[in-house]
PDB file of C-alpha atoms and ligand atoms in Angstrom:
ATOM      1  CA  UNK A   1      -0.039  -0.016  -0.062  1.00 46.00           C
ATOM      2  CA  UNK A   2       2.762   2.395   0.888  1.00 50.00           C
ATOM      3  CA  UNK A   3       4.691   1.382  -2.249  1.00 51.00           C
ATOM      4  CA  UNK A   4       1.606   2.211  -4.435  1.00 52.00           C
ATOM      5  CA  UNK A   5       1.240   5.467  -2.617  1.00 53.00           C
ATOM      6  CA  UNK A   6       4.813   6.343  -3.156  1.00 55.00           C
ATOM      7  CA  UNK A   7       4.622   5.434  -6.749  1.00 56.00           C
ATOM      8  CA  UNK A   8       1.702   7.691  -7.359  1.00 57.00           C
ATOM      9  CA  UNK A   9       3.130  10.599  -5.678  1.00 71.00           C
ATOM     10  CA  UNK A  10       6.356  10.246  -7.695  1.00 72.00           C
ATOM     11  CA  UNK A  11       4.203  10.181 -10.818  1.00 74.00           C
ATOM     12  CA  UNK A  12       2.195  13.226  -9.739  1.00 76.00           C
ATOM     13  CA  UNK A  13       5.540  14.965  -8.986  1.00 73.00           C
ATOM     14  CA  UNK A  14       6.786  14.173 -12.454  1.00 74.00           C
ATOM     15  CA  UNK A  15       3.603  15.444 -14.011  1.00 79.00           C
ATOM     16  CA  UNK A  16       3.635  18.662 -12.013  1.00 74.00           C
ATOM     17  CA  UNK A  17       7.324  19.258 -12.812  1.00 79.00           C
ATOM     18  CA  UNK A  18       6.692  18.680 -16.538  1.00 80.00           C
ATOM     19  CA  UNK A  19       3.764  21.147 -16.504  1.00 82.00           C
ATOM     20  CA  UNK A  20       5.918  23.754 -14.522  1.00 81.00           C
ATOM     21  CA  UNK A  21       8.701  23.307 -17.109  1.00 83.00           C
ATOM     22  CA  UNK A  22       6.290  23.793 -19.935  1.00 82.00           C
ATOM     23  CA  UNK A  23       4.824  26.902 -18.418  1.00 84.00           C
ATOM     24  CA  UNK A  24       8.352  28.287 -17.760  1.00 83.00           C
ATOM     25  CA  UNK A  25       9.357  27.619 -21.388  1.00 80.00           C
ATOM     26  CA  UNK A  26       6.093  29.182 -22.625  1.00 80.00           C
ATOM     27  CA  UNK A  27       6.805  32.287 -20.522  1.00 79.00           C
ATOM     28  CA  UNK A  28      10.318  32.561 -21.937  1.00 76.00           C
ATOM     29  CA  UNK A  29       9.094  32.145 -25.455  1.00 75.00           C
ATOM     30  CA  UNK A  30       6.414  34.749 -24.999  1.00 73.00           C
ATOM     31  CA  UNK A  31       9.001  37.231 -23.468  1.00 68.00           C
ATOM     32  CA  UNK A  32      11.396  36.623 -26.360  1.00 66.00           C
ATOM     33  CA  UNK A  33       8.574  37.116 -28.862  1.00 59.00           C
ATOM     34  CA  UNK A  34       7.684  40.413 -27.493  1.00 56.00           C
ATOM     35  CA  UNK A  35      11.247  41.589 -27.444  1.00 51.00           C
ATOM     36  CA  UNK A  36      11.932  40.368 -30.957  1.00 53.00           C
ATOM     37  CA  UNK A  37       8.673  41.872 -32.101  1.00 49.00           C
ATOM     38  CA  UNK A  38       9.480  45.219 -30.584  1.00 48.00           C
ATOM     39  CA  UNK A  39      12.815  45.432 -32.448  1.00 44.00           C
ATOM     40  CA  UNK A  40      11.790  44.139 -35.775  1.00 47.00           C
ATOM     41  CA  UNK A  41       8.362  45.639 -36.216  1.00 46.00           C
ATOM     42  CA  UNK A  42       8.622  49.010 -34.231  1.00 44.00           C
ATOM     43  CA  UNK A  43      10.471  50.905 -37.118  1.00 42.00           C
ATOM     44  CA  UNK A  44       7.566  50.181 -39.377  1.00 44.00           C
ATOM     45  CA  UNK A  45       5.112  51.826 -36.901  1.00 43.00           C
ATOM     46  CA  UNK A  46       7.153  54.899 -36.021  1.00 42.00           C
ATOM     47  CA  UNK A  47       5.803  58.251 -36.769  1.00 41.00           C
ATOM     48  CA  UNK A  48       7.869  60.224 -39.233  1.00 39.00           C
ATOM     49  CA  UNK A  49       9.920  62.809 -37.621  1.00 41.00           C
ATOM     50  CA  UNK A  50       8.409  66.098 -38.788  1.00 42.00           C
ATOM     51  CA  UNK A  51      11.534  68.125 -38.129  1.00 52.00           C
ATOM     52  CA  UNK A  52      13.905  65.440 -39.434  1.00 57.00           C
ATOM     53  CA  UNK A  53      14.195  66.604 -42.856  1.00 76.00           C
ATOM     54  CA  UNK A  54      14.766  70.268 -42.115  1.00 89.00           C
ATOM     55  CA  UNK A  55      18.552  70.831 -42.073  1.00 92.00           C
ATOM     56  CA  UNK A  56      20.518  73.852 -40.979  1.00 94.00           C
ATOM     57  CA  UNK A  57      22.613  75.407 -43.805  1.00 95.00           C
ATOM     58  CA  UNK A  58      23.987  78.393 -41.882  1.00 94.00           C
ATOM     59  CA  UNK A  59      23.504  82.182 -41.360  1.00 95.00           C
ATOM     60  CA  UNK A  60      21.994  83.911 -44.376  1.00 94.00           C
ATOM     61  CA  UNK A  61      24.221  86.912 -43.878  1.00 93.00           C
ATOM     62  CA  UNK A  62      27.285  84.737 -44.469  1.00 93.00           C
ATOM     63  CA  UNK A  63      26.144  83.504 -47.796  1.00 93.00           C
ATOM     64  CA  UNK A  64      27.788  85.543 -50.677  1.00 93.00           C
ATOM     65  CA  UNK A  65      25.255  87.446 -52.966  1.00 93.00           C
ATOM     66  CA  UNK A  66      25.090  87.048 -56.704  1.00 90.00           C
ATOM     67  CA  UNK A  67      27.360  83.986 -56.886  1.00 92.00           C
ATOM     68  CA  UNK A  68      26.202  80.308 -56.473  1.00 95.00           C
ATOM     69  CA  UNK A  69      27.609  79.016 -53.147  1.00 96.00           C
ATOM     70  CA  UNK A  70      28.178  75.241 -52.680  1.00 96.00           C
ATOM     71  CA  UNK A  71      27.070  74.004 -49.260  1.00 96.00           C
ATOM     72  CA  UNK A  72      27.199  70.624 -47.708  1.00 95.00           C
ATOM     73  CA  UNK A  73      24.771  69.268 -45.052  1.00 94.00           C
ATOM     74  CA  UNK A  74      24.455  66.014 -43.227  1.00 91.00           C
ATOM     75  CA  UNK A  75      21.057  64.328 -43.818  1.00 88.00           C
ATOM     76  CA  UNK A  76      19.799  61.750 -41.205  1.00 81.00           C
ATOM     77  CA  UNK A  77      17.186  59.418 -42.486  1.00 76.00           C
ATOM     78  CA  UNK A  78      15.513  56.380 -40.807  1.00 76.00           C
ATOM     79  CA  UNK A  79      16.887  53.209 -42.089  1.00 77.00           C
ATOM     80  CA  UNK A  80      15.425  49.943 -40.601  1.00 78.00           C
ATOM     81  CA  UNK A  81      16.530  49.735 -36.984  1.00 79.00           C
ATOM     82  CA  UNK A  82      18.446  52.954 -36.845  1.00 83.00           C
ATOM     83  CA  UNK A  83      19.294  56.053 -38.728  1.00 82.00           C
ATOM     84  CA  UNK A  84      21.565  56.577 -41.811  1.00 82.00           C
ATOM     85  CA  UNK A  85      23.516  59.808 -42.206  1.00 87.00           C
ATOM     86  CA  UNK A  86      24.768  60.984 -45.633  1.00 88.00           C
ATOM     87  CA  UNK A  87      26.370  64.144 -46.802  1.00 93.00           C
ATOM     88  CA  UNK A  88      24.416  66.045 -49.461  1.00 95.00           C
ATOM     89  CA  UNK A  89      25.526  68.920 -51.568  1.00 97.00           C
ATOM     90  CA  UNK A  90      23.516  72.103 -52.402  1.00 97.00           C
ATOM     91  CA  UNK A  91      23.741  75.276 -54.464  1.00 98.00           C
ATOM     92  CA  UNK A  92      22.571  78.352 -52.697  1.00 97.00           C
ATOM     93  CA  UNK A  93      21.893  81.287 -54.928  1.00 95.00           C
ATOM     94  CA  UNK A  94      21.211  84.566 -53.021  1.00 93.00           C
ATOM     95  CA  UNK A  95      20.290  87.640 -54.973  1.00 88.00           C
ATOM     96  CA  UNK A  96      19.175  90.754 -53.018  1.00 79.00           C
ATOM     97  CA  UNK A  97      15.925  89.605 -51.357  1.00 79.00           C
ATOM     98  CA  UNK A  98      15.633  86.506 -53.246  1.00 89.00           C
ATOM     99  CA  UNK A  99      17.143  83.085 -52.179  1.00 94.00           C
ATOM    100  CA  UNK A 100      16.967  79.689 -53.925  1.00 95.00           C
ATOM    101  CA  UNK A 101      18.466  76.403 -52.986  1.00 97.00           C
ATOM    102  CA  UNK A 102      19.071  73.793 -55.563  1.00 98.00           C
ATOM    103  CA  UNK A 103      19.954  70.108 -54.873  1.00 97.00           C
ATOM    104  CA  UNK A 104      23.362  69.517 -56.422  1.00 98.00           C
ATOM    105  CA  UNK A 105      22.207  66.088 -57.468  1.00 97.00           C
ATOM    106  CA  UNK A 106      21.729  65.942 -61.332  1.00 98.00           C
ATOM    107  CA  UNK A 107      18.084  65.115 -62.258  1.00 98.00           C
ATOM    108  CA  UNK A 108      19.407  62.999 -65.170  1.00 98.00           C
ATOM    109  CA  UNK A 109      21.348  60.165 -63.321  1.00 97.00           C
ATOM    110  CA  UNK A 110      22.496  61.712 -60.044  1.00 96.00           C
ATOM    111  CA  UNK A 111      25.926  63.015 -60.705  1.00 98.00           C
ATOM    112  CA  UNK A 112      26.984  66.195 -58.842  1.00 98.00           C
ATOM    113  CA  UNK A 113      26.274  69.373 -60.592  1.00 98.00           C
ATOM    114  CA  UNK A 114      28.963  71.965 -60.843  1.00 98.00           C
ATOM    115  CA  UNK A 115      28.839  75.722 -61.235  1.00 97.00           C
ATOM    116  CA  UNK A 116      29.645  77.079 -64.729  1.00 95.00           C
ATOM    117  CA  UNK A 117      30.275  80.491 -66.257  1.00 91.00           C
ATOM    118  CA  UNK A 118      26.609  81.168 -67.072  1.00 89.00           C
ATOM    119  CA  UNK A 119      24.879  78.696 -64.623  1.00 95.00           C
ATOM    120  CA  UNK A 120      25.424  75.077 -63.844  1.00 98.00           C
ATOM    121  CA  UNK A 121      26.719  72.076 -65.719  1.00 98.00           C
ATOM    122  CA  UNK A 122      26.876  68.305 -65.073  1.00 98.00           C
ATOM    123  CA  UNK A 123      30.225  66.644 -65.769  1.00 98.00           C
ATOM    124  CA  UNK A 124      28.836  63.305 -66.460  1.00 98.00           C
ATOM    125  CA  UNK A 125      26.706  63.752 -69.695  1.00 98.00           C
ATOM    126  CA  UNK A 126      26.902  67.571 -70.170  1.00 97.00           C
ATOM    127  CA  UNK A 127      23.466  68.652 -68.988  1.00 98.00           C
ATOM    128  CA  UNK A 128      23.377  72.412 -68.483  1.00 98.00           C
ATOM    129  CA  UNK A 129      21.153  74.824 -66.564  1.00 98.00           C
ATOM    130  CA  UNK A 130      21.074  78.697 -66.455  1.00 96.00           C
ATOM    131  CA  UNK A 131      21.610  80.624 -63.188  1.00 92.00           C
ATOM    132  CA  UNK A 132      17.948  80.200 -62.345  1.00 93.00           C
ATOM    133  CA  UNK A 133      18.181  76.409 -62.576  1.00 96.00           C
ATOM    134  CA  UNK A 134      16.285  76.183 -65.853  1.00 97.00           C
ATOM    135  CA  UNK A 135      17.438  73.513 -68.283  1.00 97.00           C
ATOM    136  CA  UNK A 136      19.277  74.719 -71.276  1.00 97.00           C
ATOM    137  CA  UNK A 137      20.701  71.492 -72.686  1.00 96.00           C
ATOM    138  CA  UNK A 138      21.847  67.984 -72.386  1.00 97.00           C
ATOM    139  CA  UNK A 139      19.998  64.668 -71.519  1.00 98.00           C
ATOM    140  CA  UNK A 140      18.551  65.866 -68.270  1.00 98.00           C
ATOM    141  CA  UNK A 141      14.863  66.363 -68.761  1.00 97.00           C
ATOM    142  CA  UNK A 142      14.075  69.064 -66.327  1.00 98.00           C
ATOM    143  CA  UNK A 143      15.518  72.041 -64.407  1.00 98.00           C
ATOM    144  CA  UNK A 144      17.615  71.724 -61.237  1.00 98.00           C
ATOM    145  CA  UNK A 145      15.571  70.426 -58.292  1.00 98.00           C
ATOM    146  CA  UNK A 146      14.818  73.317 -55.912  1.00 97.00           C
ATOM    147  CA  UNK A 147      14.556  72.521 -52.122  1.00 97.00           C
ATOM    148  CA  UNK A 148      12.065  74.133 -49.710  1.00 96.00           C
ATOM    149  CA  UNK A 149      13.677  76.795 -47.495  1.00 96.00           C
ATOM    150  CA  UNK A 150      12.923  78.681 -44.414  1.00 95.00           C
ATOM    151  CA  UNK A 151      14.758  81.246 -42.345  1.00 94.00           C
ATOM    152  CA  UNK A 152      14.680  81.146 -38.659  1.00 94.00           C
ATOM    153  CA  UNK A 153      16.569  83.854 -36.501  1.00 95.00           C
ATOM    154  CA  UNK A 154      18.716  84.662 -39.518  1.00 94.00           C
ATOM    155  CA  UNK A 155      19.531  80.912 -40.110  1.00 95.00           C
ATOM    156  CA  UNK A 156      18.799  79.305 -43.414  1.00 95.00           C
ATOM    157  CA  UNK A 157      17.180  75.706 -43.302  1.00 95.00           C
ATOM    158  CA  UNK A 158      16.350  73.409 -46.119  1.00 96.00           C
ATOM    159  CA  UNK A 159      14.029  70.675 -46.422  1.00 95.00           C
ATOM    160  CA  UNK A 160      16.267  68.013 -47.953  1.00 93.00           C
ATOM    161  CA  UNK A 161      14.551  65.644 -50.240  1.00 93.00           C
ATOM    162  CA  UNK A 162      15.460  63.137 -52.875  1.00 93.00           C
ATOM    163  CA  UNK A 163      13.795  63.280 -56.340  1.00 96.00           C
ATOM    164  CA  UNK A 164      13.256  60.633 -59.057  1.00 96.00           C
ATOM    165  CA  UNK A 165      15.887  60.837 -61.648  1.00 96.00           C
ATOM    166  CA  UNK A 166      15.593  60.692 -65.508  1.00 96.00           C
ATOM    167  CA  UNK A 167      12.100  62.097 -65.752  1.00 96.00           C
ATOM    168  CA  UNK A 168      10.741  65.409 -66.803  1.00 96.00           C
ATOM    169  CA  UNK A 169       8.879  66.133 -63.692  1.00 96.00           C
ATOM    170  CA  UNK A 170       9.963  66.607 -60.075  1.00 95.00           C
ATOM    171  CA  UNK A 171       8.775  63.702 -57.948  1.00 95.00           C
ATOM    172  CA  UNK A 172       9.834  63.298 -54.429  1.00 94.00           C
ATOM    173  CA  UNK A 173      11.063  59.806 -53.640  1.00 91.00           C
ATOM    174  CA  UNK A 174      12.200  60.312 -49.977  1.00 77.00           C
TER     175      UNK A 174
HETATM  176  S1  FES B 201      24.146  62.513 -64.755  1.00 54.13           S
HETATM  177 FE1  FES B 201      24.064  64.577 -65.148  1.00 54.13          FE
HETATM  178  S2  FES B 201      23.840  64.743 -67.213  1.00 54.13           S
HETATM  179 FE2  FES B 201      23.881  62.577 -66.807  1.00 54.13          FE
END
């Protein structure tokens, strides 16, 4: 009688330990699932950073007038689990009260546009633009891409965007 009782208790104990082990394993799996889900899915649900694409160029007063001035900025963009920084070039044209900022990325295939005697030129395939960024020749199908600007406390800021290349219209891609 006592052997049978002891055998039963041992069986019950094994059953209880088996269930306990299963519950602990399930709890660990659930915890790891939450952690993994948070890191893999959260970038997809993040709200865009409204201020993220506005970059400081510098004090307006320090930008020379009547000559295109090349400026570089560092653009930070979301990329999967983190952020990706890249240097981007701009041409700033300041004439009296008028200020324009062009992306230095050629709208043909993306080479860097240089300043020329009467405007801008791309060294890769010879596209050319006048001083206002209007296309005057070459394979590029549109003018230089202008960037949105704002001035806060005398500081010029640009909203940096990438545009689709090789087409006649200006289309934002990021
Ligand atoms: S990349 Fe500029 S003209 Fe082709």
